Amino acid sequence: MELAYYSDYAVRLVNSEEPARGKDSLTSVDAVRGLFGVNQSAARRATDADVTRFRSVRARLRAVFEAADSGDETLAVDLLNSLLLEFPVSPQISGHDYRDDDGRPLWHMHLADHPSNATAGYAAIAAMGLAFHLTAYGVDRLGLCEAAPCRNAYLDTSTNRSRRYCSDRCATRANVAAYRARKRLEADRSESTGRAAESAQRASAKSER
């Protein structure tokens, strides 16, 4: 498993809130546990106190994406480094759950956290995963959806660095909105041209009288 995989932890946490829409799904310990995905052993450590702690980490991770999206690479790195210092992990070689055709372990790198609580464990993995993604692909690969008012975080893994939306749904919605805007502009221009032509005809007719 590539360590950059853990960057999905950061995306899941950041996208548990949609500030522009006033939506926040991180309202209970069950919601916190749901963020861990298949890592149920870690999820079971979560308590009600982690709801507030997770929200605090979420705000800091969103700030990393916001800095990257605005082009401030240094700020994005500084913010991420502060998380890495506060929530450290230990890389370890692991072979669990993965076997080759002969039944031998498929060795891979794994991030082992040593948390005092569920938030510390999740934050450590999310920050380290995001750091690996950032250094492997570039700060500009961390983005926020351009389909207002979404602003969900995403990781751009496209070959030409062209991703602008968090999902196909948002991309379609933005394209439809842009199409309708072009049609309105064309209609306004046509109407303006028609009025100008009509005005010119009236002026010409008046001068001939």
mmCIF file of C-alpha atoms in Angstrom, residues 20-133:
data_model
loop_
_atom_site.group_PDB
_atom_site.id
_atom_site.type_symbol
_atom_site.label_atom_id
_atom_site.label_comp_id
_atom_site.label_asym_id
_atom_site.label_seq_id
_atom_site.Cartn_x
_atom_site.Cartn_y
_atom_site.Cartn_z
ATOM 1 C CA ALA A 20 -20.863 27.509 2.248
ATOM 2 C CA ARG A 21 -23.954 25.321 2.502
ATOM 3 C CA GLY A 22 -24.070 25.340 6.294
ATOM 4 C CA LYS A 23 -23.771 21.533 6.412
ATOM 5 C CA ASP A 24 -21.773 19.533 8.936
ATOM 6 C CA SER A 25 -22.045 15.751 9.188
ATOM 7 C CA LEU A 26 -19.516 15.500 12.015
ATOM 8 C CA THR A 27 -22.042 15.704 14.832
ATOM 9 C CA SER A 28 -21.692 12.410 16.705
ATOM 10 C CA VAL A 29 -19.223 9.753 17.748
ATOM 11 C CA ASP A 30 -20.748 7.446 15.109
ATOM 12 C CA ALA A 31 -19.882 10.032 12.448
ATOM 13 C CA VAL A 32 -16.314 10.117 13.770
ATOM 14 C CA ARG A 33 -16.065 6.336 13.620
ATOM 15 C CA GLY A 34 -17.411 6.338 10.072
ATOM 16 C CA LEU A 35 -14.427 8.395 8.910
ATOM 17 C CA PHE A 36 -12.044 5.533 9.717
ATOM 18 C CA GLY A 37 -13.519 3.357 6.968
ATOM 19 C CA VAL A 38 -12.249 -0.212 7.195
ATOM 20 C CA ASN A 39 -9.928 0.610 10.098
ATOM 21 C CA GLN A 40 -12.486 -0.451 12.680
ATOM 22 C CA SER A 41 -9.989 -1.213 15.432
ATOM 23 C CA ALA A 42 -8.974 2.453 15.433
ATOM 24 C CA ALA A 43 -12.581 3.592 15.106
ATOM 25 C CA ARG A 44 -13.546 1.795 18.302
ATOM 26 C CA ARG A 45 -11.252 4.099 20.272
ATOM 27 C CA ALA A 46 -13.441 7.105 19.442
ATOM 28 C CA THR A 47 -15.512 8.728 22.176
ATOM 29 C CA ASP A 48 -17.864 11.695 22.342
ATOM 30 C CA ALA A 49 -14.913 13.931 23.228
ATOM 31 C CA ASP A 50 -13.390 13.219 19.812
ATOM 32 C CA VAL A 51 -16.190 15.054 17.997
ATOM 33 C CA THR A 52 -14.839 18.450 19.082
ATOM 34 C CA ARG A 53 -11.225 17.403 18.621
ATOM 35 C CA PHE A 54 -11.915 16.109 15.106
ATOM 36 C CA ARG A 55 -13.547 19.415 14.181
ATOM 37 C CA SER A 56 -10.442 21.285 15.291
ATOM 38 C CA VAL A 57 -8.165 19.082 13.163
ATOM 39 C CA ARG A 58 -10.603 19.413 10.264
ATOM 40 C CA ALA A 59 -10.300 23.210 10.312
ATOM 41 C CA ARG A 60 -6.500 22.942 10.221
ATOM 42 C CA LEU A 61 -6.540 20.477 7.335
ATOM 43 C CA ARG A 62 -8.959 22.677 5.374
ATOM 44 C CA ALA A 63 -6.551 25.571 5.894
ATOM 45 C CA VAL A 64 -3.845 23.488 4.171
ATOM 46 C CA PHE A 65 -6.107 22.940 1.155
ATOM 47 C CA GLU A 66 -7.135 26.605 1.101
ATOM 48 C CA ALA A 67 -3.513 27.748 1.100
ATOM 49 C CA ALA A 68 -2.609 25.286 -1.659
ATOM 50 C CA ASP A 69 -5.657 26.279 -3.712
ATOM 51 C CA SER A 70 -4.740 29.962 -3.466
ATOM 52 C CA GLY A 71 -1.207 29.250 -4.634
ATOM 53 C CA ASP A 72 0.523 29.910 -1.295
ATOM 54 C CA GLU A 73 2.773 26.840 -1.257
ATOM 55 C CA THR A 74 4.885 27.961 1.691
ATOM 56 C CA LEU A 75 1.867 28.501 3.923
ATOM 57 C CA ALA A 76 0.387 25.136 2.920
ATOM 58 C CA VAL A 77 3.634 23.378 3.822
ATOM 59 C CA ASP A 78 4.026 25.297 7.090
ATOM 60 C CA LEU A 79 0.485 24.422 8.167
ATOM 61 C CA LEU A 80 0.997 20.780 7.299
ATOM 62 C CA ASN A 81 4.335 20.651 9.074
ATOM 63 C CA SER A 82 2.714 21.929 12.261
ATOM 64 C CA LEU A 83 0.278 19.015 12.117
ATOM 65 C CA LEU A 84 3.088 16.529 11.486
ATOM 66 C CA LEU A 85 4.977 17.799 14.520
ATOM 67 C CA GLU A 86 1.924 17.635 16.757
ATOM 68 C CA PHE A 87 0.713 14.233 15.531
ATOM 69 C CA PRO A 88 3.728 11.991 14.734
ATOM 70 C CA VAL A 89 3.640 8.471 13.314
ATOM 71 C CA SER A 90 6.128 5.629 12.911
ATOM 72 C CA PRO A 91 6.534 4.097 9.430
ATOM 73 C CA GLN A 92 6.722 0.307 9.648
ATOM 74 C CA ILE A 93 7.012 -2.578 7.209
ATOM 75 C CA SER A 94 3.851 -4.658 7.252
ATOM 76 C CA GLY A 95 2.617 -7.798 5.528
ATOM 77 C CA HIS A 96 -0.809 -8.183 7.077
ATOM 78 C CA ASP A 97 -3.826 -8.895 4.869
ATOM 79 C CA TYR A 98 -1.747 -9.090 1.673
ATOM 80 C CA ARG A 99 -0.421 -12.380 0.290
ATOM 81 C CA ASP A 100 1.115 -13.442 -3.014
ATOM 82 C CA ASP A 101 0.147 -16.584 -4.943
ATOM 83 C CA ASP A 102 2.428 -18.681 -2.754
ATOM 84 C CA GLY A 103 0.902 -17.356 0.454
ATOM 85 C CA ARG A 104 3.881 -15.215 1.368
ATOM 86 C CA PRO A 105 3.344 -11.696 2.769
ATOM 87 C CA LEU A 106 3.374 -8.821 0.291
ATOM 88 C CA TRP A 107 5.520 -6.448 2.263
ATOM 89 C CA HIS A 108 4.517 -2.793 2.170
ATOM 90 C CA MET A 109 4.927 0.383 4.169
ATOM 91 C CA HIS A 110 2.375 1.026 6.887
ATOM 92 C CA LEU A 111 1.884 4.029 9.182
ATOM 93 C CA ALA A 112 1.691 2.985 12.812
ATOM 94 C CA ASP A 113 0.237 5.617 15.091
ATOM 95 C CA HIS A 114 0.660 5.772 18.837
ATOM 96 C CA PRO A 115 -2.322 7.890 19.816
ATOM 97 C CA SER A 116 -3.511 9.093 23.167
ATOM 98 C CA ASN A 117 -6.992 9.256 21.613
ATOM 99 C CA ALA A 118 -8.782 8.541 18.332
ATOM 100 C CA THR A 119 -8.286 12.091 17.068
ATOM 101 C CA ALA A 120 -4.519 11.932 17.497
ATOM 102 C CA GLY A 121 -4.373 8.652 15.593
ATOM 103 C CA TYR A 122 -6.538 9.871 12.725
ATOM 104 C CA ALA A 123 -4.780 13.243 12.496
ATOM 105 C CA ALA A 124 -1.351 11.583 12.381
ATOM 106 C CA ILE A 125 -2.314 9.326 9.488
ATOM 107 C CA ALA A 126 -4.163 12.088 7.602
ATOM 108 C CA ALA A 127 -1.308 14.578 7.920
ATOM 109 C CA MET A 128 1.378 12.074 6.934
ATOM 110 C CA GLY A 129 -0.640 10.821 3.978
ATOM 111 C CA LEU A 130 -1.227 14.369 2.793
ATOM 112 C CA ALA A 131 2.468 15.126 3.201
ATOM 113 C CA PHE A 132 3.439 12.149 1.020
ATOM 114 C CA HIS A 133 0.905 13.200 -1.620
#
